[in-house]
Amino acid sequence: MLTIQEVEHVALLARLELSAEEKKMYAQQLGDILAYAQKLNQLNTQDVPPTAHVLPLKNVFRDDEAGEHLPPEKVLANAPDKEGQFFKVPRIV
Amino acid sequence: MQLYYLPVHELHTMLAKRQISAEELCRAFFERIDSVEEKLKAYVTLTRENALEQAREIDRRIAGGEQISPLGGIPVAVKDNLCTEGVRTTCSSKILYNFVPPYSATVIKKLNAAGAVILGKTNMDEFAMGSSTENSGFFPTNNPWDPERVPGGSSGGSAVAVAAGEAAAALGSDTGGSIRQPAALCGVVGLKPTYGAVSRFGLVAFASSLDQIGPLTRDVTDCALVMNVIAGHDPLDSTSAPGQAPDYTGYLKNDVRGLKIGVPKEYMGEGISPAVKQVIERALATLATLGAEIEETSLPHSEYALPAYYLIAPAEASSNLARYDGVRYGYRAEGAADVVEMFMRTRSLGFGPEVKRRIMLGTYALSAGYYDAYYLKALKVRTLIKQDFDRAFARYDVLLSPTTPSPAFKKGEKMADPLQMYMSDICTLAVNLAGLPGISVPAGFVDGLPVGMQLIGKPFDEGTLLRVAYTFEQNTDYHKARPGI
Amino acid sequence: MEYEAVIGLEVHVELKTKTKIFCSSTTEFGGEPNTHTCPVCLGLPGVLPVLNKKVLEYAIRAALALNCEIAEYSKFDRKNYYYPDMPKNYQISQYDLPLARNGYLDIEIEGRTRRIGITRVHMEEDTGKLVHQGTITTTPYSLVDYNRAGVPLIEIVSEPDLRSPEEARVYMEKLRSIIQYTGVSDCKMEEGSLRCDANVSVRPKGAKEFGTKTEIKNMNSFRALYRALSYEVQRQIDVLEEGGRIVQETRTWDEGRGVTLPMRSKEEAHDYRYFPEPDLVPLVIDRQWVEEIRAALPELPDQRRQRYIRDFGLPAYDASVLTATVELADYFEACVARYPDAKTVSNWVMGELARLLNAHNMEITQCRITPEQLADMLRLIDQGTISGKIAKTVFEEMFVTGNHPEKIVREKGLVQITDEGAIATVVEEVMAKNPKVVEDYRAGKEKALGFLVGQVMKATRGKANPEIVNRLFKERL
């Protein structure tokens, strides 16, 4: 089981506001899943390389050629709030 | 049989022979949708007007003497995590409830170019996280074989649409079994292609190194026809395999003589229901009769696939889902005093519990002090799992297993226990970790519920999967069964 | 106690490729808000990055110019943190396998050469821009423009080898000069194509251990860098002298108040949760390609400086100033090609030309005096057509109008008077009008001659040949 403080720290990193019940629930559930994940420690992986990509691809590039921009009305069409051609957000600090 | 229950290749013949118009076909499907959708809830969004317009366009082309392609005029459904320009794309999440993409996914462009008629966007577990479609942020989808049961997930809406005649074929996405598992539980064919075979551009990412788009269809021939349209290199996806995709219909041969099929004992052991095991054993007997050589084999690291998956997928997801913050699109919580508060509230109200659970888990696994113990460890175990398959494929042409440990379960049955729900994918997860192709085909019934058989292939050897699946299908009748809805 | 500063710089340079690092939107500076964007750089759901090959080439070129080793195998990672100017709330960057490592550059400080280590060079994407009413702390809300989001950057991290704000400034100038020479960036601090953060600590002079460091941000000019570091070093010394402890923190330079201030932020301790970018494939960098890029590197500032000393016989100081930017050095060489007395050209370029550019706040590229015109003007002096003094007037006119010196001399009647008879007449007039001064000179007051010469120049509006004037006076006195 995770501590409530650990849950709160992770929630802040992930930008999630959790209720007291949610914190309790996730402390329990994440603890269970992580305990289950401990199973991996049965394996000695000292000399095993990690696999981040399954395909043996490398050096995929595009050429430095300009494409089309989205017209501004489409850029902003989904914006929850805007001002002129800017997206608008509450104050930063 | 009703029009809406015919496979794509038969509908194509009727269209080509002008026995029916694309518009009539489209209307027939919408009638079917109108009659069963209330009970099944397969769709999040229907695009009736667009679809009819697309159908009439095909009719004009047919009238003009044009040869239409195999998907021309065929009514299809697409999972709601594929971006469709001008049509709402929600991932069944409140956080994207109003998102209308200004661009289309590569697979959507290919469907459009092939003349397919898109009927609508199908329901799913929110952001493809789940195995029952109960995690949809809007409503659950019901299994047409028993509406009290789940259709599987996360591509539950697509599987139901095909199974219940609400679409002739559908696209889904598969990150840990999300095409194959619902295909099995709904009695249709579902293929997860090799990682890199189908472009991911425009697929809303869940776990980028595992996600693939693939078809859900009534039979194996239809599966090959859809693959012919969607597969192939895309310069917009750096992880897209180079080179041209093959003609998948070329592999549809009724012949498995001499093929070596390995049956991993770990996939037939504890946790698999005896009834499902029986179905698979009968299927093996059928294939043996047809001339395949069948042997038991072992994938010794199988039991580690689930824990490795549930570190890797959530870690990638925690990063992929960071962009849903209420700034550029989607839902925004009102009344926040500053940006941090706006982000936190937007995400807390916009995401459902399973998505939050996985974001929390993935954030934890990547955070300072835990990266090596959890995330890096899981990537190393991923290597071991991949090596298991490499060794097996040195001896066998394909591997065969059940797709799921049991048939469709009751709604609500596994919602309280995430780990129990995750177990639904124990036969399918490892295939994504290794990037291999996997197909589920109808292999029998248990108590009137469909059971799927999974075939796993070598990288980019969808061909052999299709060949075995086709041969099995030609010698059985399970794919012809239709739910009584 | 005597302290020394320990400073390391993290410099961000925008690369001037045509398009962004992972999509085909333009990198052009300016433009209406959010018009240089596409689904990819806006981070819309479902989009994927594809690396612009030119970015890799430019980054390799810059890293080679900084004497780095180019990695055989490199990859991209995601740096995860939330900020509204980041479309995906993660930045695609490079973490444990950067493009290049172990470089250096040499700086000249008080006549000595110091070698400053470069830890690493890596590629990443830029963020968008936030617009505030007033400042970030007073604005009621902020506006976001993603035009810069996805513009390619290289980050150049130095070793903590710099020992004073002056060294940091010189390092930064040298770095800018080198990068600019390679042609991969404009390096304009005012447009943000060159940016710098600093890690600063102090320790008792001679100590081996590092002190606790602070990170300083928001230094938008070379002057700001120098002032901010000077302030911060002194602040830390003051804290330690008063028996306090340095807090490890990020501080921002307040240009108006001339102080560094702790950044007020709800941000938790940095935990960027780096992991390999799954949407991009690894880079296996071809050695032959690297050698081709190395072979094609242009002459760099140090080499050019040496050449100026060796081939043009210039003093080291002149050579350094003239080679600081490619444009200035190119201009200088174009002049020398037409007027081979390099030291004379150097005096004019570093003197009058630099003064005028500075006074008009102009770059050498905006200068209207062509190298041909400058060379022609110098020849007018040599030919005796104009005096050196008149030449300054002519030069200023050339600078303002862009006219050819001969035209200016002709139209303004500035041709030097060399007719001895005409000058003699004026000399005699001046002597007649100033008998007292003439007497003073004859009595041994050498300085009096200057006054008399001055009177002649005044009467001829500076056009009399000064040598002839001097000679004529001496003959008559």
mmCIF file with all atom_site columns, N, CA, C and O in Angstrom, chain B residues 455-485:
data_model
loop_
_atom_site.group_PDB
_atom_site.id
_atom_site.type_symbol
_atom_site.label_atom_id
_atom_site.label_alt_id
_atom_site.label_comp_id
_atom_site.label_asym_id
_atom_site.label_entity_id
_atom_site.label_seq_id
_atom_site.pdbx_PDB_ins_code
_atom_site.Cartn_x
_atom_site.Cartn_y
_atom_site.Cartn_z
_atom_site.occupancy
_atom_site.B_iso_or_equiv
_atom_site.pdbx_formal_charge
_atom_site.auth_seq_id
_atom_site.auth_comp_id
_atom_site.auth_asym_id
_atom_site.auth_atom_id
_atom_site.pdbx_PDB_model_num
ATOM 1   N N  . LEU B 1 455 ? -4.279  -16.874 -33.038 1.00 0.00 ? 455 LEU B N  1
ATOM 2   C CA . LEU B 1 455 ? -3.081  -17.316 -33.749 1.00 0.00 ? 455 LEU B CA 1
ATOM 3   C C  . LEU B 1 455 ? -2.070  -16.178 -33.684 1.00 0.00 ? 455 LEU B C  1
ATOM 4   O O  . LEU B 1 455 ? -2.420  -15.017 -33.904 1.00 0.00 ? 455 LEU B O  1
ATOM 5   N N  . ILE B 1 456 ? -0.830  -16.535 -33.360 1.00 0.00 ? 456 ILE B N  1
ATOM 6   C CA . ILE B 1 456 ? 0.234   -15.533 -33.237 1.00 0.00 ? 456 ILE B CA 1
ATOM 7   C C  . ILE B 1 456 ? 1.286   -15.846 -34.294 1.00 0.00 ? 456 ILE B C  1
ATOM 8   O O  . ILE B 1 456 ? 1.658   -17.013 -34.463 1.00 0.00 ? 456 ILE B O  1
ATOM 9   N N  . GLY B 1 457 ? 1.773   -14.807 -34.997 1.00 0.00 ? 457 GLY B N  1
ATOM 10  C CA . GLY B 1 457 ? 2.713   -15.046 -36.088 1.00 0.00 ? 457 GLY B CA 1
ATOM 11  C C  . GLY B 1 457 ? 4.043   -14.358 -35.895 1.00 0.00 ? 457 GLY B C  1
ATOM 12  O O  . GLY B 1 457 ? 4.249   -13.580 -34.957 1.00 0.00 ? 457 GLY B O  1
ATOM 13  N N  . LYS B 1 458 ? 4.950   -14.660 -36.807 1.00 0.00 ? 458 LYS B N  1
ATOM 14  C CA . LYS B 1 458 ? 6.237   -13.967 -36.839 1.00 0.00 ? 458 LYS B CA 1
ATOM 15  C C  . LYS B 1 458 ? 6.006   -12.522 -37.292 1.00 0.00 ? 458 LYS B C  1
ATOM 16  O O  . LYS B 1 458 ? 4.994   -12.236 -37.947 1.00 0.00 ? 458 LYS B O  1
ATOM 17  N N  . PRO B 1 459 ? 6.952   -11.624 -36.997 1.00 0.00 ? 459 PRO B N  1
ATOM 18  C CA . PRO B 1 459 ? 6.767   -10.237 -37.436 1.00 0.00 ? 459 PRO B CA 1
ATOM 19  C C  . PRO B 1 459 ? 6.516   -10.158 -38.943 1.00 0.00 ? 459 PRO B C  1
ATOM 20  O O  . PRO B 1 459 ? 7.223   -10.802 -39.727 1.00 0.00 ? 459 PRO B O  1
ATOM 21  N N  . PHE B 1 460 ? 5.501   -9.412  -39.317 1.00 0.00 ? 460 PHE B N  1
ATOM 22  C CA . PHE B 1 460 ? 5.120   -9.183  -40.717 1.00 0.00 ? 460 PHE B CA 1
ATOM 23  C C  . PHE B 1 460 ? 4.711   -10.468 -41.452 1.00 0.00 ? 460 PHE B C  1
ATOM 24  O O  . PHE B 1 460 ? 4.659   -10.484 -42.671 1.00 0.00 ? 460 PHE B O  1
ATOM 25  N N  . ASP B 1 461 ? 4.410   -11.510 -40.686 1.00 0.00 ? 461 ASP B N  1
ATOM 26  C CA . ASP B 1 461 ? 3.897   -12.729 -41.323 1.00 0.00 ? 461 ASP B CA 1
ATOM 27  C C  . ASP B 1 461 ? 2.395   -12.875 -41.074 1.00 0.00 ? 461 ASP B C  1
ATOM 28  O O  . ASP B 1 461 ? 1.906   -13.942 -40.714 1.00 0.00 ? 461 ASP B O  1
ATOM 29  N N  . GLU B 1 462 ? 1.661   -11.778 -41.269 1.00 0.00 ? 462 GLU B N  1
ATOM 30  C CA . GLU B 1 462 ? 0.205   -11.844 -41.214 1.00 0.00 ? 462 GLU B CA 1
ATOM 31  C C  . GLU B 1 462 ? -0.286  -12.901 -42.196 1.00 0.00 ? 462 GLU B C  1
ATOM 32  O O  . GLU B 1 462 ? -1.338  -13.521 -41.999 1.00 0.00 ? 462 GLU B O  1
ATOM 33  N N  . GLY B 1 463 ? 0.471   -13.108 -43.263 1.00 0.00 ? 463 GLY B N  1
ATOM 34  C CA . GLY B 1 463 ? 0.082   -14.049 -44.315 1.00 0.00 ? 463 GLY B CA 1
ATOM 35  C C  . GLY B 1 463 ? -0.212  -15.435 -43.778 1.00 0.00 ? 463 GLY B C  1
ATOM 36  O O  . GLY B 1 463 ? -1.262  -16.021 -44.078 1.00 0.00 ? 463 GLY B O  1
ATOM 37  N N  . THR B 1 464 ? 0.712   -15.970 -42.971 1.00 0.00 ? 464 THR B N  1
ATOM 38  C CA . THR B 1 464 ? 0.496   -17.316 -42.454 1.00 0.00 ? 464 THR B CA 1
ATOM 39  C C  . THR B 1 464 ? -0.684  -17.356 -41.484 1.00 0.00 ? 464 THR B C  1
ATOM 40  O O  . THR B 1 464 ? -1.443  -18.331 -41.458 1.00 0.00 ? 464 THR B O  1
ATOM 41  N N  . LEU B 1 465 ? -0.856  -16.284 -40.708 1.00 0.00 ? 465 LEU B N  1
ATOM 42  C CA . LEU B 1 465 ? -2.010  -16.229 -39.812 1.00 0.00 ? 465 LEU B CA 1
ATOM 43  C C  . LEU B 1 465 ? -3.301  -16.316 -40.615 1.00 0.00 ? 465 LEU B C  1
ATOM 44  O O  . LEU B 1 465 ? -4.229  -17.050 -40.276 1.00 0.00 ? 465 LEU B O  1
ATOM 45  N N  . LEU B 1 466 ? -3.344  -15.517 -41.699 1.00 0.00 ? 466 LEU B N  1
ATOM 46  C CA . LEU B 1 466 ? -4.555  -15.491 -42.521 1.00 0.00 ? 466 LEU B CA 1
ATOM 47  C C  . LEU B 1 466 ? -4.798  -16.864 -43.154 1.00 0.00 ? 466 LEU B C  1
ATOM 48  O O  . LEU B 1 466 ? -5.934  -17.333 -43.242 1.00 0.00 ? 466 LEU B O  1
ATOM 49  N N  . ARG B 1 467 ? -3.731  -17.499 -43.564 1.00 0.00 ? 467 ARG B N  1
ATOM 50  C CA . ARG B 1 467 ? -3.860  -18.815 -44.214 1.00 0.00 ? 467 ARG B CA 1
ATOM 51  C C  . ARG B 1 467 ? -4.433  -19.852 -43.247 1.00 0.00 ? 467 ARG B C  1
ATOM 52  O O  . ARG B 1 467 ? -5.376  -20.572 -43.574 1.00 0.00 ? 467 ARG B O  1
ATOM 53  N N  . VAL B 1 468 ? -3.878  -19.898 -42.032 1.00 0.00 ? 468 VAL B N  1
ATOM 54  C CA . VAL B 1 468 ? -4.376  -20.866 -41.040 1.00 0.00 ? 468 VAL B CA 1
ATOM 55  C C  . VAL B 1 468 ? -5.819  -20.529 -40.656 1.00 0.00 ? 468 VAL B C  1
ATOM 56  O O  . VAL B 1 468 ? -6.694  -21.394 -40.594 1.00 0.00 ? 468 VAL B O  1
ATOM 57  N N  . ALA B 1 469 ? -6.048  -19.220 -40.418 1.00 0.00 ? 469 ALA B N  1
ATOM 58  C CA . ALA B 1 469 ? -7.393  -18.801 -40.018 1.00 0.00 ? 469 ALA B CA 1
ATOM 59  C C  . ALA B 1 469 ? -8.405  -19.115 -41.124 1.00 0.00 ? 469 ALA B C  1
ATOM 60  O O  . ALA B 1 469 ? -9.515  -19.592 -40.854 1.00 0.00 ? 469 ALA B O  1
ATOM 61  N N  . TYR B 1 470 ? -8.026  -18.862 -42.353 1.00 0.00 ? 470 TYR B N  1
ATOM 62  C CA . TYR B 1 470 ? -8.929  -19.095 -43.490 1.00 0.00 ? 470 TYR B CA 1
ATOM 63  C C  . TYR B 1 470 ? -9.242  -20.590 -43.629 1.00 0.00 ? 470 TYR B C  1
ATOM 64  O O  . TYR B 1 470 ? -10.400 -20.974 -43.834 1.00 0.00 ? 470 TYR B O  1
ATOM 65  N N  . THR B 1 471 ? -8.206  -21.405 -43.507 1.00 0.00 ? 471 THR B N  1
ATOM 66  C CA . THR B 1 471 ? -8.404  -22.846 -43.627 1.00 0.00 ? 471 THR B CA 1
ATOM 67  C C  . THR B 1 471 ? -9.353  -23.352 -42.543 1.00 0.00 ? 471 THR B C  1
ATOM 68  O O  . THR B 1 471 ? -10.279 -24.127 -42.819 1.00 0.00 ? 471 THR B O  1
ATOM 69  N N  . PHE B 1 472 ? -9.124  -22.865 -41.317 1.00 0.00 ? 472 PHE B N  1
ATOM 70  C CA . PHE B 1 472 ? -9.987  -23.261 -40.203 1.00 0.00 ? 472 PHE B CA 1
ATOM 71  C C  . PHE B 1 472 ? -11.429 -22.853 -40.490 1.00 0.00 ? 472 PHE B C  1
ATOM 72  O O  . PHE B 1 472 ? -12.370 -23.634 -40.330 1.00 0.00 ? 472 PHE B O  1
ATOM 73  N N  . GLU B 1 473 ? -11.586 -21.623 -40.969 1.00 0.00 ? 473 GLU B N  1
ATOM 74  C CA . GLU B 1 473 ? -12.913 -21.076 -41.249 1.00 0.00 ? 473 GLU B CA 1
ATOM 75  C C  . GLU B 1 473 ? -13.631 -21.862 -42.354 1.00 0.00 ? 473 GLU B C  1
ATOM 76  O O  . GLU B 1 473 ? -14.828 -22.151 -42.259 1.00 0.00 ? 473 GLU B O  1
ATOM 77  N N  . GLN B 1 474 ? -12.870 -22.225 -43.393 1.00 0.00 ? 474 GLN B N  1
ATOM 78  C CA . GLN B 1 474 ? -13.468 -22.962 -44.513 1.00 0.00 ? 474 GLN B CA 1
ATOM 79  C C  . GLN B 1 474 ? -13.942 -24.352 -44.087 1.00 0.00 ? 474 GLN B C  1
ATOM 80  O O  . GLN B 1 474 ? -14.761 -24.957 -44.775 1.00 0.00 ? 474 GLN B O  1
ATOM 81  N N  . ASN B 1 475 ? -13.404 -24.847 -42.979 1.00 0.00 ? 475 ASN B N  1
ATOM 82  C CA . ASN B 1 475 ? -13.748 -26.195 -42.542 1.00 0.00 ? 475 ASN B CA 1
ATOM 83  C C  . ASN B 1 475 ? -14.595 -26.213 -41.279 1.00 0.00 ? 475 ASN B C  1
ATOM 84  O O  . ASN B 1 475 ? -14.763 -27.263 -40.650 1.00 0.00 ? 475 ASN B O  1
ATOM 85  N N  . THR B 1 476 ? -15.085 -25.023 -40.865 1.00 0.00 ? 476 THR B N  1
ATOM 86  C CA . THR B 1 476 ? -15.983 -24.924 -39.697 1.00 0.00 ? 476 THR B CA 1
ATOM 87  C C  . THR B 1 476 ? -17.091 -23.945 -40.032 1.00 0.00 ? 476 THR B C  1
ATOM 88  O O  . THR B 1 476 ? -17.039 -23.260 -41.059 1.00 0.00 ? 476 THR B O  1
ATOM 89  N N  . ASP B 1 477 ? -18.076 -23.846 -39.121 1.00 0.00 ? 477 ASP B N  1
ATOM 90  C CA . ASP B 1 477 ? -19.230 -22.979 -39.388 1.00 0.00 ? 477 ASP B CA 1
ATOM 91  C C  . ASP B 1 477 ? -19.401 -21.873 -38.347 1.00 0.00 ? 477 ASP B C  1
ATOM 92  O O  . ASP B 1 477 ? -20.359 -21.116 -38.402 1.00 0.00 ? 477 ASP B O  1
ATOM 93  N N  . TYR B 1 478 ? -18.459 -21.777 -37.390 1.00 0.00 ? 478 TYR B N  1
ATOM 94  C CA . TYR B 1 478 ? -18.667 -20.850 -36.266 1.00 0.00 ? 478 TYR B CA 1
ATOM 95  C C  . TYR B 1 478 ? -18.841 -19.402 -36.724 1.00 0.00 ? 478 TYR B C  1
ATOM 96  O O  . TYR B 1 478 ? -19.578 -18.629 -36.130 1.00 0.00 ? 478 TYR B O  1
ATOM 97  N N  . HIS B 1 479 ? -18.125 -19.056 -37.804 1.00 0.00 ? 479 HIS B N  1
ATOM 98  C CA . HIS B 1 479 ? -18.185 -17.660 -38.259 1.00 0.00 ? 479 HIS B CA 1
ATOM 99  C C  . HIS B 1 479 ? -19.527 -17.315 -38.886 1.00 0.00 ? 479 HIS B C  1
ATOM 100 O O  . HIS B 1 479 ? -19.821 -16.155 -39.129 1.00 0.00 ? 479 HIS B O  1
ATOM 101 N N  . LYS B 1 480 ? -20.341 -18.343 -39.169 1.00 0.00 ? 480 LYS B N  1
ATOM 102 C CA . LYS B 1 480 ? -21.649 -18.071 -39.796 1.00 0.00 ? 480 LYS B CA 1
ATOM 103 C C  . LYS B 1 480 ? -22.746 -17.853 -38.771 1.00 0.00 ? 480 LYS B C  1
ATOM 104 O O  . LYS B 1 480 ? -23.843 -17.416 -39.117 1.00 0.00 ? 480 LYS B O  1
ATOM 105 N N  . ALA B 1 481 ? -22.441 -18.150 -37.508 1.00 0.00 ? 481 ALA B N  1
ATOM 106 C CA . ALA B 1 481 ? -23.462 -17.973 -36.474 1.00 0.00 ? 481 ALA B CA 1
ATOM 107 C C  . ALA B 1 481 ? -23.720 -16.487 -36.248 1.00 0.00 ? 481 ALA B C  1
ATOM 108 O O  . ALA B 1 481 ? -22.805 -15.668 -36.346 1.00 0.00 ? 481 ALA B O  1
ATOM 109 N N  . ARG B 1 482 ? -24.972 -16.134 -36.002 1.00 0.00 ? 482 ARG B N  1
ATOM 110 C CA . ARG B 1 482 ? -25.313 -14.727 -35.757 1.00 0.00 ? 482 ARG B CA 1
ATOM 111 C C  . ARG B 1 482 ? -26.093 -14.646 -34.448 1.00 0.00 ? 482 ARG B C  1
ATOM 112 O O  . ARG B 1 482 ? -26.895 -15.525 -34.151 1.00 0.00 ? 482 ARG B O  1
ATOM 113 N N  . PRO B 1 483 ? -25.882 -13.605 -33.666 1.00 0.00 ? 483 PRO B N  1
ATOM 114 C CA . PRO B 1 483 ? -26.629 -13.483 -32.407 1.00 0.00 ? 483 PRO B CA 1
ATOM 115 C C  . PRO B 1 483 ? -28.118 -13.287 -32.698 1.00 0.00 ? 483 PRO B C  1
ATOM 116 O O  . PRO B 1 483 ? -28.479 -12.717 -33.724 1.00 0.00 ? 483 PRO B O  1
ATOM 117 N N  . GLY B 1 484 ? -28.948 -13.729 -31.797 1.00 0.00 ? 484 GLY B N  1
ATOM 118 C CA . GLY B 1 484 ? -30.383 -13.652 -32.029 1.00 0.00 ? 484 GLY B CA 1
ATOM 119 C C  . GLY B 1 484 ? -30.974 -12.324 -31.602 1.00 0.00 ? 484 GLY B C  1
ATOM 120 O O  . GLY B 1 484 ? -32.002 -12.301 -30.934 1.00 0.00 ? 484 GLY B O  1
ATOM 121 N N  . ILE B 1 485 ? -30.359 -11.274 -31.971 1.00 0.00 ? 485 ILE B N  1
ATOM 122 C CA . ILE B 1 485 ? -30.896 -9.980  -31.546 1.00 0.00 ? 485 ILE B CA 1
ATOM 123 C C  . ILE B 1 485 ? -31.641 -9.289  -32.682 1.00 0.00 ? 485 ILE B C  1
ATOM 124 O O  . ILE B 1 485 ? -31.265 -9.431  -33.833 1.00 0.00 ? 485 ILE B O  1
#
